[in-house]
Amino acid sequence: MSELAHTGADARWIDRAIELATTNVAAGGGPFGAVIVADGVLLAEGQNRVTATLDPTAHAEIVAIRAACLSRGDFSLAGATLYTSCEPCPMCQAAALWARVGRVVFAADRHDAARGGFDDREFYELVTRDRATWPVVIDTVRPPHATEPFDTWLANDGRTDY
Ligand SMILES: [Zn+2]
């Protein structure tokens, strides 16, 4: 990770992400915005929609990833750049990995988010600790057919790998 100068195309897109975040607050939403760009062309924009849609996963980056995939007609965003007003939380960072986004650029960081009352930094720290210490109970039940879905998947020659 490196801190780049606020110039050129990066500056323009990060400014748009910040603008989306700020205007979302005025609209009653959370202070987060994101845009996804490929080959200099805007694929999609996203604003935090957690409270508006009663969806705790509706972070700006997730909203933008979903819209960008629909725009591209593909579940892969390979080669695309995700610009986001704030450092992606672990969920959004993982979503960017799943989407095969090539580059992530953020403005504010997890410490700025913490000052705003958001759990990004806490969750980053949490994932480095033993799950026994998490505020969610995680158990496993492993019957003999636990791997049946994967066996079925691997036996399906018509599957779409992702
Ligand atoms: Zn997030």
PDB file of C-alpha atoms and ligand atoms in Angstrom:
ATOM      1  CA  MET A   1       0.000   0.000   0.000  1.00  0.00           C
ATOM      2  CA  SER A   2       1.296   3.433  -0.845  1.00  0.00           C
ATOM      3  CA  GLU A   3      -0.056   6.939  -0.376  1.00  0.00           C
ATOM      4  CA  LEU A   4      -0.345   8.600  -3.753  1.00  0.00           C
ATOM      5  CA  ALA A   5      -0.623  12.254  -4.691  1.00  0.00           C
ATOM      6  CA  HIS A   6      -4.093  13.741  -5.121  1.00  0.00           C
ATOM      7  CA  THR A   7      -3.726  14.342  -8.845  1.00  0.00           C
ATOM      8  CA  GLY A   8      -5.036  13.146 -12.191  1.00  0.00           C
ATOM      9  CA  ALA A   9      -7.617  10.438 -12.681  1.00  0.00           C
ATOM     10  CA  ASP A  10      -7.172   9.029  -9.173  1.00  0.00           C
ATOM     11  CA  ALA A  11      -8.005  12.434  -7.693  1.00  0.00           C
ATOM     12  CA  ARG A  12     -11.090  12.789  -9.870  1.00  0.00           C
ATOM     13  CA  TRP A  13     -12.512   9.392  -8.945  1.00  0.00           C
ATOM     14  CA  ILE A  14     -11.673   9.603  -5.254  1.00  0.00           C
ATOM     15  CA  ASP A  15     -13.299  13.053  -5.164  1.00  0.00           C
ATOM     16  CA  ARG A  16     -16.440  11.518  -6.676  1.00  0.00           C
ATOM     17  CA  ALA A  17     -16.452   8.768  -4.032  1.00  0.00           C
ATOM     18  CA  ILE A  18     -16.142  11.384  -1.282  1.00  0.00           C
ATOM     19  CA  GLU A  19     -18.919  13.445  -2.867  1.00  0.00           C
ATOM     20  CA  LEU A  20     -21.201  10.384  -2.955  1.00  0.00           C
ATOM     21  CA  ALA A  21     -20.413   9.730   0.722  1.00  0.00           C
ATOM     22  CA  THR A  22     -21.118  13.272   1.831  1.00  0.00           C
ATOM     23  CA  THR A  23     -24.321  13.678  -0.164  1.00  0.00           C
ATOM     24  CA  ASN A  24     -25.528  10.349   1.190  1.00  0.00           C
ATOM     25  CA  VAL A  25     -25.459  11.786   4.707  1.00  0.00           C
ATOM     26  CA  ALA A  26     -27.738  14.625   3.633  1.00  0.00           C
ATOM     27  CA  ALA A  27     -30.077  11.959   2.210  1.00  0.00           C
ATOM     28  CA  GLY A  28     -30.193  10.146   5.554  1.00  0.00           C
ATOM     29  CA  GLY A  29     -27.621   7.458   4.800  1.00  0.00           C
ATOM     30  CA  GLY A  30     -24.189   6.513   6.074  1.00  0.00           C
ATOM     31  CA  PRO A  31     -21.074   8.557   5.182  1.00  0.00           C
ATOM     32  CA  PHE A  32     -19.639   6.180   2.602  1.00  0.00           C
ATOM     33  CA  GLY A  33     -19.402   6.263  -1.192  1.00  0.00           C
ATOM     34  CA  ALA A  34     -17.608   4.240  -3.851  1.00  0.00           C
ATOM     35  CA  VAL A  35     -17.065   4.116  -7.593  1.00  0.00           C
ATOM     36  CA  ILE A  36     -15.725   1.354  -9.819  1.00  0.00           C
ATOM     37  CA  VAL A  37     -13.757   2.257 -12.912  1.00  0.00           C
ATOM     38  CA  ALA A  38     -12.272   0.152 -15.693  1.00  0.00           C
ATOM     39  CA  ASP A  39     -10.094   1.491 -18.500  1.00  0.00           C
ATOM     40  CA  GLY A  40     -10.907   5.030 -17.415  1.00  0.00           C
ATOM     41  CA  VAL A  41     -14.654   4.434 -17.727  1.00  0.00           C
ATOM     42  CA  LEU A  42     -17.101   4.526 -14.820  1.00  0.00           C
ATOM     43  CA  LEU A  43     -18.767   1.135 -14.346  1.00  0.00           C
ATOM     44  CA  ALA A  44     -20.864   1.926 -11.294  1.00  0.00           C
ATOM     45  CA  GLU A  45     -21.315   4.081  -8.225  1.00  0.00           C
ATOM     46  CA  GLY A  46     -22.455   3.071  -4.768  1.00  0.00           C
ATOM     47  CA  GLN A  47     -23.614   4.721  -1.572  1.00  0.00           C
ATOM     48  CA  ASN A  48     -24.143   3.151   1.818  1.00  0.00           C
ATOM     49  CA  ARG A  49     -27.704   1.764   1.999  1.00  0.00           C
ATOM     50  CA  VAL A  50     -27.625  -0.076   5.333  1.00  0.00           C
ATOM     51  CA  THR A  51     -30.350   1.869   7.096  1.00  0.00           C
ATOM     52  CA  ALA A  52     -32.362   2.673   3.967  1.00  0.00           C
ATOM     53  CA  THR A  53     -32.715  -0.965   2.928  1.00  0.00           C
ATOM     54  CA  LEU A  54     -32.358  -2.676   6.332  1.00  0.00           C
ATOM     55  CA  ASP A  55     -29.342  -4.485   4.881  1.00  0.00           C
ATOM     56  CA  PRO A  56     -26.193  -4.591   7.043  1.00  0.00           C
ATOM     57  CA  THR A  57     -24.207  -5.715   4.002  1.00  0.00           C
ATOM     58  CA  ALA A  58     -25.239  -2.721   1.875  1.00  0.00           C
ATOM     59  CA  HIS A  59     -21.927  -0.923   2.274  1.00  0.00           C
ATOM     60  CA  ALA A  60     -21.053   1.483  -0.541  1.00  0.00           C
ATOM     61  CA  GLU A  61     -18.391  -0.845  -1.939  1.00  0.00           C
ATOM     62  CA  ILE A  62     -20.763  -3.832  -2.001  1.00  0.00           C
ATOM     63  CA  VAL A  63     -23.486  -1.733  -3.630  1.00  0.00           C
ATOM     64  CA  ALA A  64     -20.966  -0.558  -6.251  1.00  0.00           C
ATOM     65  CA  ILE A  65     -19.596  -4.073  -6.856  1.00  0.00           C
ATOM     66  CA  ARG A  66     -23.083  -5.465  -7.451  1.00  0.00           C
ATOM     67  CA  ALA A  67     -23.969  -2.634  -9.841  1.00  0.00           C
ATOM     68  CA  ALA A  68     -20.630  -2.856 -11.650  1.00  0.00           C
ATOM     69  CA  CYS A  69     -21.017  -6.598 -12.210  1.00  0.00           C
ATOM     70  CA  LEU A  70     -24.504  -6.050 -13.650  1.00  0.00           C
ATOM     71  CA  SER A  71     -23.123  -3.239 -15.814  1.00  0.00           C
ATOM     72  CA  ARG A  72     -20.288  -5.432 -17.086  1.00  0.00           C
ATOM     73  CA  GLY A  73     -22.464  -8.527 -17.357  1.00  0.00           C
ATOM     74  CA  ASP A  74     -19.880 -10.551 -15.487  1.00  0.00           C
ATOM     75  CA  PHE A  75     -19.244 -11.718 -11.932  1.00  0.00           C
ATOM     76  CA  SER A  76     -15.612 -10.714 -12.334  1.00  0.00           C
ATOM     77  CA  LEU A  77     -14.335  -7.162 -12.100  1.00  0.00           C
ATOM     78  CA  ALA A  78     -10.821  -8.144 -13.121  1.00  0.00           C
ATOM     79  CA  GLY A  79      -8.835  -5.114 -14.188  1.00  0.00           C
ATOM     80  CA  ALA A  80     -11.189  -2.672 -12.492  1.00  0.00           C
ATOM     81  CA  THR A  81     -10.349  -0.183  -9.757  1.00  0.00           C
ATOM     82  CA  LEU A  82     -12.518   0.372  -6.696  1.00  0.00           C
ATOM     83  CA  TYR A  83     -12.336   3.941  -5.396  1.00  0.00           C
ATOM     84  CA  THR A  84     -13.897   4.344  -1.989  1.00  0.00           C
ATOM     85  CA  SER A  85     -14.307   7.275   0.358  1.00  0.00           C
ATOM     86  CA  CYS A  86     -13.031   5.189   3.286  1.00  0.00           C
ATOM     87  CA  GLU A  87     -10.780   2.177   3.705  1.00  0.00           C
ATOM     88  CA  PRO A  88     -12.870  -0.928   2.971  1.00  0.00           C
ATOM     89  CA  CYS A  89     -13.974  -2.894   6.029  1.00  0.00           C
ATOM     90  CA  PRO A  90     -12.997  -6.593   6.123  1.00  0.00           C
ATOM     91  CA  MET A  91     -16.290  -7.572   4.441  1.00  0.00           C
ATOM     92  CA  CYS A  92     -15.812  -5.128   1.582  1.00  0.00           C
ATOM     93  CA  GLN A  93     -12.122  -5.933   1.216  1.00  0.00           C
ATOM     94  CA  ALA A  94     -13.072  -9.605   0.923  1.00  0.00           C
ATOM     95  CA  ALA A  95     -15.826  -8.718  -1.572  1.00  0.00           C
ATOM     96  CA  ALA A  96     -13.233  -6.881  -3.676  1.00  0.00           C
ATOM     97  CA  LEU A  97     -11.082 -10.016  -3.583  1.00  0.00           C
ATOM     98  CA  TRP A  98     -14.017 -12.214  -4.601  1.00  0.00           C
ATOM     99  CA  ALA A  99     -14.797  -9.779  -7.425  1.00  0.00           C
ATOM    100  CA  ARG A 100     -11.129  -9.958  -8.525  1.00  0.00           C
ATOM    101  CA  VAL A 101     -10.886  -6.170  -8.454  1.00  0.00           C
ATOM    102  CA  GLY A 102      -7.387  -5.256  -9.559  1.00  0.00           C
ATOM    103  CA  ARG A 103      -6.863  -2.184  -7.413  1.00  0.00           C
ATOM    104  CA  VAL A 104      -8.428  -0.495  -4.401  1.00  0.00           C
ATOM    105  CA  VAL A 105      -7.934   3.208  -3.657  1.00  0.00           C
ATOM    106  CA  PHE A 106      -9.337   4.769  -0.483  1.00  0.00           C
ATOM    107  CA  ALA A 107      -9.317   8.241   1.088  1.00  0.00           C
ATOM    108  CA  ALA A 108     -10.154   8.214   4.807  1.00  0.00           C
ATOM    109  CA  ASP A 109      -8.957   5.238   6.828  1.00  0.00           C
ATOM    110  CA  ARG A 110     -10.222   2.880   9.535  1.00  0.00           C
ATOM    111  CA  HIS A 111      -9.190   5.354  12.238  1.00  0.00           C
ATOM    112  CA  ASP A 112     -11.271   8.111  10.669  1.00  0.00           C
ATOM    113  CA  ALA A 113     -14.181   5.651  10.526  1.00  0.00           C
ATOM    114  CA  ALA A 114     -13.715   4.826  14.220  1.00  0.00           C
ATOM    115  CA  ARG A 115     -13.977   8.537  15.027  1.00  0.00           C
ATOM    116  CA  GLY A 116     -17.277   8.520  13.123  1.00  0.00           C
ATOM    117  CA  GLY A 117     -18.541   5.687  15.329  1.00  0.00           C
ATOM    118  CA  PHE A 118     -18.051   2.835  12.863  1.00  0.00           C
ATOM    119  CA  ASP A 119     -16.625  -0.625  13.643  1.00  0.00           C
ATOM    120  CA  ASP A 120     -14.183  -0.998  10.744  1.00  0.00           C
ATOM    121  CA  ARG A 121     -11.044  -0.822  12.901  1.00  0.00           C
ATOM    122  CA  GLU A 122     -12.549  -3.038  15.593  1.00  0.00           C
ATOM    123  CA  PHE A 123     -13.436  -5.696  13.013  1.00  0.00           C
ATOM    124  CA  TYR A 124      -9.945  -5.563  11.500  1.00  0.00           C
ATOM    125  CA  GLU A 125      -8.520  -6.220  14.955  1.00  0.00           C
ATOM    126  CA  LEU A 126     -11.134  -8.889  15.625  1.00  0.00           C
ATOM    127  CA  VAL A 127     -10.231 -11.007  12.608  1.00  0.00           C
ATOM    128  CA  THR A 128      -6.644 -11.274  13.851  1.00  0.00           C
ATOM    129  CA  ARG A 129      -7.821 -12.757  17.171  1.00  0.00           C
ATOM    130  CA  ASP A 130      -8.990 -16.274  18.015  1.00  0.00           C
ATOM    131  CA  ARG A 131     -12.641 -16.700  17.056  1.00  0.00           C
ATOM    132  CA  ALA A 132     -13.365 -17.865  20.600  1.00  0.00           C
ATOM    133  CA  THR A 133     -12.980 -14.205  21.623  1.00  0.00           C
ATOM    134  CA  TRP A 134     -15.479 -12.888  19.054  1.00  0.00           C
ATOM    135  CA  PRO A 135     -18.915 -11.518  20.047  1.00  0.00           C
ATOM    136  CA  VAL A 136     -20.531 -14.155  17.812  1.00  0.00           C
ATOM    137  CA  VAL A 137     -20.629 -17.862  18.648  1.00  0.00           C
ATOM    138  CA  ILE A 138     -19.208 -19.984  15.836  1.00  0.00           C
ATOM    139  CA  ASP A 139     -19.835 -23.736  15.980  1.00  0.00           C
ATOM    140  CA  THR A 140     -19.470 -26.542  13.471  1.00  0.00           C
ATOM    141  CA  VAL A 141     -21.598 -29.615  12.890  1.00  0.00           C
ATOM    142  CA  ARG A 142     -19.887 -32.038  10.508  1.00  0.00           C
ATOM    143  CA  PRO A 143     -22.059 -35.003   9.442  1.00  0.00           C
ATOM    144  CA  PRO A 144     -20.700 -37.708   7.112  1.00  0.00           C
ATOM    145  CA  HIS A 145     -22.185 -35.935   4.082  1.00  0.00           C
ATOM    146  CA  ALA A 146     -20.728 -32.526   4.980  1.00  0.00           C
ATOM    147  CA  THR A 147     -18.680 -32.428   1.769  1.00  0.00           C
ATOM    148  CA  GLU A 148     -21.497 -33.646  -0.484  1.00  0.00           C
ATOM    149  CA  PRO A 149     -22.072 -30.181  -2.022  1.00  0.00           C
ATOM    150  CA  PHE A 150     -18.416 -29.987  -3.076  1.00  0.00           C
ATOM    151  CA  ASP A 151     -18.407 -33.544  -4.372  1.00  0.00           C
ATOM    152  CA  THR A 152     -21.489 -32.686  -6.443  1.00  0.00           C
ATOM    153  CA  TRP A 153     -19.870 -29.462  -7.619  1.00  0.00           C
ATOM    154  CA  LEU A 154     -16.663 -31.167  -8.714  1.00  0.00           C
ATOM    155  CA  ALA A 155     -18.635 -33.885 -10.516  1.00  0.00           C
ATOM    156  CA  ASN A 156     -20.576 -31.263 -12.495  1.00  0.00           C
ATOM    157  CA  ASP A 157     -18.672 -30.753 -15.758  1.00  0.00           C
ATOM    158  CA  GLY A 158     -21.056 -27.929 -16.645  1.00  0.00           C
ATOM    159  CA  ARG A 159     -20.160 -25.818 -13.630  1.00  0.00           C
ATOM    160  CA  THR A 160     -19.117 -22.200 -13.965  1.00  0.00           C
ATOM    161  CA  ASP A 161     -15.948 -21.742 -11.959  1.00  0.00           C
ATOM    162  CA  TYR A 162     -15.533 -18.463 -10.149  1.00  0.00           C
TER     163      TYR A 162
HETATM  164 ZN    ZN B   1     -17.664  -2.427   4.211  1.00  0.00          ZN
END
